[in-house]
PDB file of C-alpha atoms in Angstrom:
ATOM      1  CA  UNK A   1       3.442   1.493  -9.516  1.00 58.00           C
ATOM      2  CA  UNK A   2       0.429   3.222  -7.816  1.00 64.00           C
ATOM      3  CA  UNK A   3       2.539   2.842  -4.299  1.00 72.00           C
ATOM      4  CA  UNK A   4       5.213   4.154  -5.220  1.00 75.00           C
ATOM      5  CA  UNK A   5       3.988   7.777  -4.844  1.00 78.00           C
ATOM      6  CA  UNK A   6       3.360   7.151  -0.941  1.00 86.00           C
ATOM      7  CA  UNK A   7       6.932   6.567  -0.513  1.00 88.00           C
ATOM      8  CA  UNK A   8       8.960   9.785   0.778  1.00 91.00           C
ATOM      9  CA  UNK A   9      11.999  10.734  -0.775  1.00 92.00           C
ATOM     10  CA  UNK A  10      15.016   8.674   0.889  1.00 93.00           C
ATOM     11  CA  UNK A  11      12.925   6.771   3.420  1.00 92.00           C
ATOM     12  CA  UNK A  12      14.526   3.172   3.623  1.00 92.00           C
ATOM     13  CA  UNK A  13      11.940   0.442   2.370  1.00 93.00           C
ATOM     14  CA  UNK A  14      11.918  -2.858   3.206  1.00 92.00           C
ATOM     15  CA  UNK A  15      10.561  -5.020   0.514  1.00 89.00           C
ATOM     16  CA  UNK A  16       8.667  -8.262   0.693  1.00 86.00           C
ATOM     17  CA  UNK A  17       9.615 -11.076  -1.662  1.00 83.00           C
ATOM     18  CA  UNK A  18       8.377  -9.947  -5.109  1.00 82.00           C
ATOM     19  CA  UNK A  19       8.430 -11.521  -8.646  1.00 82.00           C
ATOM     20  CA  UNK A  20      12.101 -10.910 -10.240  1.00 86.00           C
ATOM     21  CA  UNK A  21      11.414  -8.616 -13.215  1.00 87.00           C
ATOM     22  CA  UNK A  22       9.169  -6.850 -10.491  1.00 86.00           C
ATOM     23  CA  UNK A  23      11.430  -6.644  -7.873  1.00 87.00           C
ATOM     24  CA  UNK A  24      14.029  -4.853 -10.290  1.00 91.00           C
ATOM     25  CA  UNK A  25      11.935  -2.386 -11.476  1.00 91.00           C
ATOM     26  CA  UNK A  26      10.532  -1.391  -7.437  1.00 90.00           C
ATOM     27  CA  UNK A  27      14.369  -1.441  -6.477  1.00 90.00           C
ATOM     28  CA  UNK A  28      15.222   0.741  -9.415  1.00 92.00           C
ATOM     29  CA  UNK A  29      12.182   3.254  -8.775  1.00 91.00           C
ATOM     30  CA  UNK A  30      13.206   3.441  -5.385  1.00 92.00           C
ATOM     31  CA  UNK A  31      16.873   4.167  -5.300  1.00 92.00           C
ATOM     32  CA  UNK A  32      15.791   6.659  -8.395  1.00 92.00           C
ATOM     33  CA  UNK A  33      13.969   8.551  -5.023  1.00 91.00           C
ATOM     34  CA  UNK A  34      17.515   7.965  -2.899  1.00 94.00           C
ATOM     35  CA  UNK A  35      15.804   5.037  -0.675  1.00 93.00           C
ATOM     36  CA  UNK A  36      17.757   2.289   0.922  1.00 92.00           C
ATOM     37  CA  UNK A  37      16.066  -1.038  -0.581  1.00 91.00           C
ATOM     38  CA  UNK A  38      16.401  -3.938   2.414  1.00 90.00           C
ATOM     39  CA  UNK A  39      15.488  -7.293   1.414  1.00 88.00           C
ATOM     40  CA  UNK A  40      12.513  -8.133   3.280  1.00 86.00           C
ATOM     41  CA  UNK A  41      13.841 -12.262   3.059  1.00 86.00           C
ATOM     42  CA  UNK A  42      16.939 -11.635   5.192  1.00 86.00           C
ATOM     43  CA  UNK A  43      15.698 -13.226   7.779  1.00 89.00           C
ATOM     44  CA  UNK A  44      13.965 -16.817   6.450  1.00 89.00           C
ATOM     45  CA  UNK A  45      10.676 -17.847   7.264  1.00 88.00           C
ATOM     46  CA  UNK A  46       9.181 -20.958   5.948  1.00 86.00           C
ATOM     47  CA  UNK A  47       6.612 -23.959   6.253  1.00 80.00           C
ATOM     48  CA  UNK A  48       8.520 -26.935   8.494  1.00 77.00           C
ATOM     49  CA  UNK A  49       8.524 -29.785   5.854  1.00 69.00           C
ATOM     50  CA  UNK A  50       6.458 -33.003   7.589  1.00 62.00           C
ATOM     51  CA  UNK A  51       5.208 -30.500  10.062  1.00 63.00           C
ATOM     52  CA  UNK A  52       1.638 -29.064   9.343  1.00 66.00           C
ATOM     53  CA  UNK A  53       1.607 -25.801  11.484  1.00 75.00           C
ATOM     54  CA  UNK A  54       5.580 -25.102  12.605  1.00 84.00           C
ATOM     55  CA  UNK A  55       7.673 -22.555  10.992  1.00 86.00           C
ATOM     56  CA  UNK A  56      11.383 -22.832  10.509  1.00 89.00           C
ATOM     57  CA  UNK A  57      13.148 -18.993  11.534  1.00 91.00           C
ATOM     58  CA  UNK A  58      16.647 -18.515  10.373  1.00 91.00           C
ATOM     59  CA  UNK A  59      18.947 -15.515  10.791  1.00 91.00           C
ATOM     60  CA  UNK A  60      21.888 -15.107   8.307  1.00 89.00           C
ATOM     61  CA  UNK A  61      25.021 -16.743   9.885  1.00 86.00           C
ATOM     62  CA  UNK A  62      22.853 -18.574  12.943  1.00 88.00           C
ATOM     63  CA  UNK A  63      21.003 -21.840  13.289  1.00 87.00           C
ATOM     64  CA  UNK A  64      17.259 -22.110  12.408  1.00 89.00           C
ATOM     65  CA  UNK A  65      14.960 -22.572  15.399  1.00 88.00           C
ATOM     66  CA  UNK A  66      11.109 -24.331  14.850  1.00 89.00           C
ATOM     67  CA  UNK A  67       8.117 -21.981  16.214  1.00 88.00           C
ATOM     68  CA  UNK A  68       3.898 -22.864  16.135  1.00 86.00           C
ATOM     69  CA  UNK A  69       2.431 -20.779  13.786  1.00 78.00           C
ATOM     70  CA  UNK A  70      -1.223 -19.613  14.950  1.00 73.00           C
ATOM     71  CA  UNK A  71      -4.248 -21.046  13.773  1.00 70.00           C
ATOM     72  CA  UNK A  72      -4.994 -19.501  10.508  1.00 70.00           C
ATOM     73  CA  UNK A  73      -1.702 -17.906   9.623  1.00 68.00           C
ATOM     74  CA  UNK A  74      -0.442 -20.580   7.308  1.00 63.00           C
ATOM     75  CA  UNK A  75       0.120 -19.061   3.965  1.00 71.00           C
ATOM     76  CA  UNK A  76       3.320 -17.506   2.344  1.00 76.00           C
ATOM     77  CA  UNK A  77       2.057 -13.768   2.592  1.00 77.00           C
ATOM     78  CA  UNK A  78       1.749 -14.627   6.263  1.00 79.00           C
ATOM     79  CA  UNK A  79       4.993 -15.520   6.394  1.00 85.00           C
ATOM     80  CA  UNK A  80       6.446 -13.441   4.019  1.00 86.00           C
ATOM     81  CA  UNK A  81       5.050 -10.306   6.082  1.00 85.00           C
ATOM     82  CA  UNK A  82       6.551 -11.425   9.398  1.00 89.00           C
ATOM     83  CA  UNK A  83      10.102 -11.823   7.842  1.00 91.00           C
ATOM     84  CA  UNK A  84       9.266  -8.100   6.370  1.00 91.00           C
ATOM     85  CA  UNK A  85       8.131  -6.857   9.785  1.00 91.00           C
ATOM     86  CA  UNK A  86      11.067  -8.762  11.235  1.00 92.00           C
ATOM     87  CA  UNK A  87      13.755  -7.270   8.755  1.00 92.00           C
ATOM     88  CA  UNK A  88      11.843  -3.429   9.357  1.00 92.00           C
ATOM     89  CA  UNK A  89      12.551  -4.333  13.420  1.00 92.00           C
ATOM     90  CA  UNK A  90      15.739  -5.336  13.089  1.00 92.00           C
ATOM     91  CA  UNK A  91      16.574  -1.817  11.298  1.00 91.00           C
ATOM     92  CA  UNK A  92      14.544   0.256  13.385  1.00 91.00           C
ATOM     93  CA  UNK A  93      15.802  -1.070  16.467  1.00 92.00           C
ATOM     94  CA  UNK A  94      18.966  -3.168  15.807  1.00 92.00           C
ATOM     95  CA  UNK A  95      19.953  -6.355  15.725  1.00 90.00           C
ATOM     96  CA  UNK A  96      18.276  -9.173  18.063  1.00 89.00           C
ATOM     97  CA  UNK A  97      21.503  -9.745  20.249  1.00 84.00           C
ATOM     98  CA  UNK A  98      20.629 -12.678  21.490  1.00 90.00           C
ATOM     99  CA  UNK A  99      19.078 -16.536  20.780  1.00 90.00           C
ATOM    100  CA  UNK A 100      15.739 -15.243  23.154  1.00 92.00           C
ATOM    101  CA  UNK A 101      15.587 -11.749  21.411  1.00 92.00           C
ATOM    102  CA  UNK A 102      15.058 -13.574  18.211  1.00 92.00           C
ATOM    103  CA  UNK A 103      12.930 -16.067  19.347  1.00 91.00           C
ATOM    104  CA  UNK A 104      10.958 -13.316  20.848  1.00 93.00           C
ATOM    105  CA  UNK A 105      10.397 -11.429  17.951  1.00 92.00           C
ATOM    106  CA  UNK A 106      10.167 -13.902  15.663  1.00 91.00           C
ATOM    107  CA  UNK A 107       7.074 -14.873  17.656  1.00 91.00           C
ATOM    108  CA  UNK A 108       5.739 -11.344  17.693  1.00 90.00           C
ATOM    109  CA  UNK A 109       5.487 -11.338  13.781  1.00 89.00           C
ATOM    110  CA  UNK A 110       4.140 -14.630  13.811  1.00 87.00           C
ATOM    111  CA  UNK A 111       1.334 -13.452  15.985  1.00 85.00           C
ATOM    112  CA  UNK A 112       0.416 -10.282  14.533  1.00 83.00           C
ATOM    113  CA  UNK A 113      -2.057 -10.205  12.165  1.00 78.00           C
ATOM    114  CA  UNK A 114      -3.737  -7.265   9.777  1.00 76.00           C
ATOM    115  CA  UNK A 115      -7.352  -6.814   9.940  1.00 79.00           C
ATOM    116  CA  UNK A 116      -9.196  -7.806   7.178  1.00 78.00           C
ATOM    117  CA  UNK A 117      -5.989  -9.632   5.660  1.00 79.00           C
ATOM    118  CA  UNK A 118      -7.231 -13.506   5.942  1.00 77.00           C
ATOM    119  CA  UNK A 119      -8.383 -12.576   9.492  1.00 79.00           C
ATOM    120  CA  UNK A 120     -10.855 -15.809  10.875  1.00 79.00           C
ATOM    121  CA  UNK A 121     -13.498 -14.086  13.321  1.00 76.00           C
ATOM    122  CA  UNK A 122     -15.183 -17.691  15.186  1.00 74.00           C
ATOM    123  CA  UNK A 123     -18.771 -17.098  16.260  1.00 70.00           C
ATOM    124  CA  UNK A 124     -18.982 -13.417  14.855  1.00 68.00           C
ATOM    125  CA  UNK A 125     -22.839 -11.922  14.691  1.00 67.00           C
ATOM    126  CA  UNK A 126     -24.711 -10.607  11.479  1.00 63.00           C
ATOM    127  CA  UNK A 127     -25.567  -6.951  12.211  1.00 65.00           C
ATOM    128  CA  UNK A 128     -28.761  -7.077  10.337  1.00 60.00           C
ATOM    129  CA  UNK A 129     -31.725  -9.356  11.400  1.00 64.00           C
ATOM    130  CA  UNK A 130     -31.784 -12.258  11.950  1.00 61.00           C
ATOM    131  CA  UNK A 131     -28.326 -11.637  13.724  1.00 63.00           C
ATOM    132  CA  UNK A 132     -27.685 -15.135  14.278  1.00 63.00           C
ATOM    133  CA  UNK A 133     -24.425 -16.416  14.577  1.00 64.00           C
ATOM    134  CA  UNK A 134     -21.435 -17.387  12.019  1.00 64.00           C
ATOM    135  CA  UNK A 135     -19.661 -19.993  12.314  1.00 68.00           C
ATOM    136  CA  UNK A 136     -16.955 -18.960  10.358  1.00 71.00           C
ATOM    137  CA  UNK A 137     -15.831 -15.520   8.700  1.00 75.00           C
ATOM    138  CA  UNK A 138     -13.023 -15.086   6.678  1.00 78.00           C
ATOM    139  CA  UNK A 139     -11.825 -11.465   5.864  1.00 80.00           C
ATOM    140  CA  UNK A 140      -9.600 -10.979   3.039  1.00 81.00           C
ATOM    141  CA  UNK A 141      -9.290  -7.345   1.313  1.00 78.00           C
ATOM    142  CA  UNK A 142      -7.365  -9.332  -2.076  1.00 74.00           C
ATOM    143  CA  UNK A 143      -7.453  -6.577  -5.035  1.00 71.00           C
ATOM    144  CA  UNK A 144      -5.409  -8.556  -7.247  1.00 73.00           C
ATOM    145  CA  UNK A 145      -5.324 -11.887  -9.077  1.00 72.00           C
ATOM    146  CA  UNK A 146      -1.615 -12.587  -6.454  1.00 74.00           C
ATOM    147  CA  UNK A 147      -3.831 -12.025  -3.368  1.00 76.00           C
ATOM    148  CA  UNK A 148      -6.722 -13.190  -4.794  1.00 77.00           C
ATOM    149  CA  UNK A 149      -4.932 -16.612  -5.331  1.00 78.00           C
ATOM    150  CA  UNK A 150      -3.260 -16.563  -1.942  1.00 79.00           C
ATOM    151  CA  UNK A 151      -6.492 -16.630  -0.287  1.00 79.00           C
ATOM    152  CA  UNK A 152      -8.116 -19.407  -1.881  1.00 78.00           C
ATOM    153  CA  UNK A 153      -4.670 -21.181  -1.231  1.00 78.00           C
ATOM    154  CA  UNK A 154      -5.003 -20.338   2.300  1.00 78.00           C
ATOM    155  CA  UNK A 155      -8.814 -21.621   2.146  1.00 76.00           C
ATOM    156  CA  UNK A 156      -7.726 -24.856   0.606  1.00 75.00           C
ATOM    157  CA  UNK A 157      -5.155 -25.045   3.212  1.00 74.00           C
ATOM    158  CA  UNK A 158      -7.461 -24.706   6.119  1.00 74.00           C
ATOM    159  CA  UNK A 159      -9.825 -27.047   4.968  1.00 73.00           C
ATOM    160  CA  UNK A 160     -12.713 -24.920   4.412  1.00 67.00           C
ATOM    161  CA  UNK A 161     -15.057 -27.033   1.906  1.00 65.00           C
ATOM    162  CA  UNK A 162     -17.800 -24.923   1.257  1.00 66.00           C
ATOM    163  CA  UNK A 163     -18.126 -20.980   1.182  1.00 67.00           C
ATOM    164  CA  UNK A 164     -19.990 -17.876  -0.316  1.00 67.00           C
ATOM    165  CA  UNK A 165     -17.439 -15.055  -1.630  1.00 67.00           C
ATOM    166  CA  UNK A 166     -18.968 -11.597  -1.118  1.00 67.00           C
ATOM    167  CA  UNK A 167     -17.391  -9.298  -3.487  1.00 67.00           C
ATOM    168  CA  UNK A 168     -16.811  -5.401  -4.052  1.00 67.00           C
ATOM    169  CA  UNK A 169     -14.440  -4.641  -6.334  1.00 66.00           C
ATOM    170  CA  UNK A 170     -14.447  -1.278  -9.597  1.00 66.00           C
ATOM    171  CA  UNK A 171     -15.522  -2.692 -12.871  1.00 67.00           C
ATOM    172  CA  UNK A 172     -12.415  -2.672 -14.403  1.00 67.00           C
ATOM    173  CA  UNK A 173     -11.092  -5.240 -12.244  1.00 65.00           C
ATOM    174  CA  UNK A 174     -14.063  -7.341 -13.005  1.00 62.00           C
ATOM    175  CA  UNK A 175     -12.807  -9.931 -15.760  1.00 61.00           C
ATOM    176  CA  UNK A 176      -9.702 -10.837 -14.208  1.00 62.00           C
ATOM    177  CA  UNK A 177     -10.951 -11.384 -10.823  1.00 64.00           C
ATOM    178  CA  UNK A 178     -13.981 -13.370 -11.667  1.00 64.00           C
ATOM    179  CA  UNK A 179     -11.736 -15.681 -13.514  1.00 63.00           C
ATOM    180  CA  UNK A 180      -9.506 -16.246 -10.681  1.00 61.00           C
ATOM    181  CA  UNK A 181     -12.782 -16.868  -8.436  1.00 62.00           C
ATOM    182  CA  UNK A 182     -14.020 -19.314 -10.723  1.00 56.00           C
ATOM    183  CA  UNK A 183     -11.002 -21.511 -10.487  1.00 57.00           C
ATOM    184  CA  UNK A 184     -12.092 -22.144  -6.883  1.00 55.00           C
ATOM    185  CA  UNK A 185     -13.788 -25.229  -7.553  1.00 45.00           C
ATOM    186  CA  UNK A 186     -14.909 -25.307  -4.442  1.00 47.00           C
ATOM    187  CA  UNK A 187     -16.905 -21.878  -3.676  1.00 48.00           C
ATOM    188  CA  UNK A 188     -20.579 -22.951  -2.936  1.00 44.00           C
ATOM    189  CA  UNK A 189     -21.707 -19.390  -4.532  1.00 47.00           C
ATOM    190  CA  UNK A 190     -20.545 -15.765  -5.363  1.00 49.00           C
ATOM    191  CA  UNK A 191     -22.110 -12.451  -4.745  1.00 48.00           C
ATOM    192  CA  UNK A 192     -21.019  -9.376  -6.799  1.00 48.00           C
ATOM    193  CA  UNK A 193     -21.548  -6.213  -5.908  1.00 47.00           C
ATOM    194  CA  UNK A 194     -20.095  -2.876  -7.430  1.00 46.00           C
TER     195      UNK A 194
END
């Protein structure tokens, strides 16, 4: 609901895959401002079953085609965004007309990636003394329970046994999200900070 004020009046919105009674109300709210709501699913992305790391990328009325997925970009917001970016493309600049055109920017979204939005940085440096070297950071901005969740899917998923969350977050968010963190049975320790 907080968005929904950033949206201009009859700007077409694609939307991302939402919960149902959620959905309704965002599509409602929307054509109340005279937007055009496109489903942000038309094209299908999804996890390859007996494939770790392979996509399957269907358009309506074509044959799905199997694509790598980058290291890292495994979860369903990952995928969800790309078949958002890839329905915004597709009314921005038309339809893909050909089998290479999709393949091509079905790649593209694949690839891209939002900082601080599960972004891995290998080898990155602390700023502060002693500045020695990471071997892993993870960078996730979740501010609610949905994202928190995806990310400790996604750390699951990649494997990543032990960790320290660092976390910033208002104090009214504080009960919900702490619960959610604690469900991570494997977090080696959490920092608060607000």
């Amino acid at each position: 609901a907080e968005k929904m004020g950033i949206v201009p009046p009859g700007t077409p919105v694609v939307l991302a895959p939402q919960p149902p009674a959620l959905a309704d109300w965002i599509a409602g709210a929307l054509a109340a401002r005279g937007c055009e709501v496109l489903p942000g699913e038309r094209i299908a992305i999804s996890a390859r079953s007996g494939s770790d790391g392979e996509v399957s990328v269907q358009w309506p009325g074509s044959a799905a085609f199997a694509l790598p997925l980058p290291a890292f970009r495994t979860g369903a917001p990952h995928l969800a965004c790309a078949a958002a970016a890839l329905a915004a493309l597709e009314r921005l600049a038309g339809p893909a007309r050909d089998p290479q055109q999709r393949l091509a920017r079905a790649a593209a979204a694949l690839e891209t990636a939002l900082p601080g939005r599960q972004q891995v940085l290998e080898g990155a440096a602390l700023a502060a003394p002693p500045r020695s070297p990471l071997p892993r950071l993870v960078l996730d901005g979740a501010h609610n329970r949905e994202a928190l969740q995806a990310l400790g899917d996604s750390l699951a998923r990649w494997r990543i046994e032990r960790y320290t969350l660092l976390v910033a977050m208002m104090a009214d968010k504080m009960a919900t999200m702490v619960e959610r963190m604690i469900s991570f049975a494997v977090v080696l320790s959490v920092i608060f900070w607000w």
